[in-house]
Coordinates of C-alpha atoms in Angstrom, one line a residue:
M1 CA 11.0 -14.5 17.3
S2 CA 7.7 -13.3 15.9
L3 CA 7.1 -12.3 12.3
K4 CA 7.1 -8.7 13.3
E5 CA 10.5 -9.1 14.9
L6 CA 11.8 -11.0 11.9
T7 CA 10.9 -8.2 9.6
M8 CA 11.6 -5.2 11.9
E9 CA 14.7 -4.1 10.0
Q10 CA 12.9 -3.9 6.6
H11 CA 9.8 -2.3 8.2
R12 CA 12.0 0.4 9.8
D13 CA 13.8 1.0 6.5
A14 CA 10.5 1.7 4.8
E15 CA 9.4 4.0 7.6
R16 CA 12.7 6.0 7.5
Q17 CA 12.3 7.0 3.8
K18 CA 11.8 10.7 3.1
F19 CA 8.5 10.1 1.4
A20 CA 7.1 8.4 4.5
G21 CA 7.9 11.7 6.3
V22 CA 6.1 13.7 3.6
L23 CA 3.0 11.5 4.0
M24 CA 3.1 12.1 7.7
S25 CA 3.8 15.8 7.5
G26 CA 0.4 16.9 6.2
K27 CA 2.2 18.8 3.5
I28 CA 1.9 16.4 0.6
S29 CA 0.6 18.0 -2.7
K30 CA -2.6 16.7 -4.1
K31 CA -0.9 15.6 -7.3
T32 CA 1.9 13.7 -5.5
Y33 CA -0.8 12.0 -3.3
L34 CA -2.7 11.1 -6.4
R35 CA 0.4 9.6 -7.9
Y36 CA 0.9 7.6 -4.7
L37 CA -2.7 6.4 -4.7
V38 CA -2.5 5.3 -8.4
N39 CA 0.6 3.2 -7.5
Q40 CA -1.2 1.8 -4.4
Y41 CA -4.2 1.0 -6.5
A42 CA -2.1 -1.1 -8.9
C43 CA -0.5 -3.0 -6.0
Y44 CA -3.7 -3.7 -4.2
S45 CA -5.6 -4.7 -7.4
A46 CA -2.8 -7.2 -8.2
I47 CA -3.2 -8.7 -4.7
E48 CA -7.0 -8.7 -4.9
N49 CA -7.1 -10.4 -8.3
T50 CA -5.0 -13.4 -7.6
S51 CA -6.4 -16.9 -7.1
F52 CA -6.0 -16.5 -3.3
S53 CA -8.6 -14.9 -1.0
L54 CA -8.1 -12.2 1.5
P55 CA -8.7 -13.4 5.1
N56 CA -11.9 -11.2 5.1
K57 CA -13.6 -9.5 2.1
K58 CA -13.9 -6.3 4.1
L59 CA -10.2 -5.8 3.6
V60 CA -10.6 -5.0 -0.1
R61 CA -8.9 -1.6 -0.7
S62 CA -9.1 -1.2 -4.5
E63 CA -12.6 0.2 -4.4
N64 CA -11.7 2.7 -1.7
L65 CA -8.6 3.7 -3.6
T66 CA -10.7 4.3 -6.7
K67 CA -13.0 6.7 -4.7
D68 CA -9.9 8.6 -3.5
I69 CA -8.4 8.8 -6.9
N70 CA -11.6 10.0 -8.5
E71 CA -12.0 12.6 -5.8
L72 CA -8.5 14.0 -6.4
K73 CA -9.0 13.9 -10.1
L74 CA -12.0 16.1 -9.8
D75 CA -10.3 18.4 -7.3
L76 CA -7.3 18.8 -9.7
K77 CA -9.7 19.3 -12.6
L78 CA -8.5 16.2 -14.4
D79 CA -10.8 14.2 -16.7
L80 CA -12.2 11.2 -14.9
S81 CA -11.5 9.1 -17.9
D82 CA -7.8 10.0 -17.9
N83 CA -5.6 6.9 -17.9
L84 CA -3.1 7.5 -15.1
S85 CA -0.9 4.5 -15.8
K86 CA 1.9 6.9 -16.8
M87 CA 2.2 7.6 -13.0
L88 CA 3.2 4.1 -12.2
T89 CA 6.7 3.7 -10.9
E90 CA 9.1 1.0 -11.9
S91 CA 8.9 -0.8 -8.6
T92 CA 5.1 -0.8 -8.8
L93 CA 5.2 -2.4 -12.3
E94 CA 7.7 -5.0 -11.0
Y95 CA 5.6 -5.6 -7.9
V96 CA 2.4 -6.2 -10.0
D97 CA 4.3 -8.7 -12.1
Y98 CA 5.8 -10.4 -9.0
V99 CA 2.3 -10.7 -7.3
K100 CA 0.9 -12.4 -10.5
K101 CA 3.5 -15.2 -9.9
I102 CA 2.7 -15.9 -6.2
S103 CA 2.1 -19.7 -6.0
S104 CA 1.6 -20.3 -2.3
E105 CA -1.0 -19.1 0.2
N106 CA 1.8 -18.5 2.7
D107 CA 3.5 -16.0 0.3
F108 CA 0.1 -14.4 -0.5
I109 CA -0.6 -13.9 3.2
A110 CA 2.9 -12.3 3.7
H111 CA 1.7 -9.6 1.2
V112 CA -1.5 -9.2 3.1
Y113 CA 0.4 -8.9 6.4
V114 CA 2.7 -6.1 5.2
R115 CA 0.2 -4.1 3.2
Y116 CA -3.2 -4.5 4.8
L117 CA -2.1 -4.7 8.4
G118 CA 0.1 -1.6 7.8
D119 CA -3.0 0.2 6.5
L120 CA -5.1 -0.9 9.5
R121 CA -2.5 0.3 11.9
G122 CA -0.2 3.1 10.6
G123 CA -2.6 4.1 7.9
Q124 CA -4.9 5.6 10.5
M125 CA -2.3 8.2 11.3
I126 CA -1.7 9.0 7.6
A127 CA -5.4 9.4 6.9
K128 CA -5.6 12.5 9.0
K129 CA -2.8 14.2 7.1
V130 CA -3.5 13.6 3.4
P131 CA -5.7 15.5 0.9
G132 CA -9.2 14.3 0.3
S133 CA -11.5 12.0 2.2
G134 CA -9.0 9.2 2.8
Y135 CA -11.4 6.3 1.9
Y136 CA -8.3 4.1 1.4
Y137 CA -7.7 4.1 5.1
Q138 CA -11.3 3.5 6.2
F139 CA -12.1 0.0 7.5
E140 CA -15.2 -1.4 8.9
D141 CA -14.4 -3.3 12.1
A142 CA -10.6 -2.8 11.9
N143 CA -9.8 -4.8 15.1
N144 CA -11.5 -7.9 13.8
L145 CA -9.9 -7.5 10.4
A146 CA -6.5 -7.3 12.1
K147 CA -7.4 -10.5 14.1
D148 CA -8.3 -12.2 10.8
I149 CA -4.9 -11.4 9.4
Y150 CA -3.0 -12.4 12.6
S151 CA -4.8 -15.7 12.6
K152 CA -3.1 -16.6 9.3
L153 CA 0.4 -15.6 10.1
N154 CA 3.4 -17.8 10.8
N155 CA 7.2 -17.2 10.9
D156 CA 7.8 -19.0 7.7
M157 CA 6.4 -15.9 5.9
A158 CA 9.3 -13.8 7.0
E159 CA 11.4 -13.9 3.8
E160 CA 8.4 -13.1 1.6
A161 CA 7.3 -10.3 3.9
K162 CA 10.8 -8.8 3.7
K163 CA 10.5 -8.7 -0.1
V164 CA 7.2 -6.9 0.2
F165 CA 8.8 -4.3 2.6
R166 CA 11.6 -3.9 0.0
F167 CA 9.1 -3.2 -2.7
A168 CA 7.4 -0.6 -0.5
T169 CA 10.7 1.0 0.3
R170 CA 11.5 1.3 -3.4
L171 CA 8.2 2.9 -4.1
F172 CA 8.8 5.5 -1.3
I173 CA 12.2 6.3 -2.9
E174 CA 10.7 6.6 -6.3
M175 CA 7.9 8.7 -5.1
Y176 CA 10.2 11.1 -3.3
D177 CA 12.4 11.4 -6.5
V178 CA 9.4 12.5 -8.6
M179 CA 7.7 14.8 -6.1
S180 CA 9.4 17.9 -7.6
F181 CA 7.6 17.2 -10.9
D182 CA 4.2 17.3 -9.2
K183 CA 4.3 20.9 -8.1

């Protein structure tokens, strides 16, 4: 079995969440999408600030997420200096702490597999449906970036990748639960 097959159940569970449907619907509010981006920024910053290196530096997402966040802050007439940490969900805070404790490159690459490969693939559909410019989903040379990730994968990463999917699923559940406050 491949890593994809070994994690298929957890991947499908994340995709089935109501918030994933909202992201794909094209009907997500700017404030809810801002909240989502703030949570994604925290997750990606944690990954990008470990002692491990991404398979390719062109994968870095935190800078693009900052552009999207600032664009939405301006659009929503929020002060650019506003600290948005109050928008972080419990699962994001737990994920950031979890990432800080990663001690093996295999585990690190499992996080890269779930998050960055997901953005390279499924993120391209989401980018067309969300408010703003969607810098988060813009990659230079996406096919080669995906190859760089695939070259690092092995099936021993399955258990860690399943954990990453579970964190993502929890974030989707939490995001859906707070959407009504963002109207």
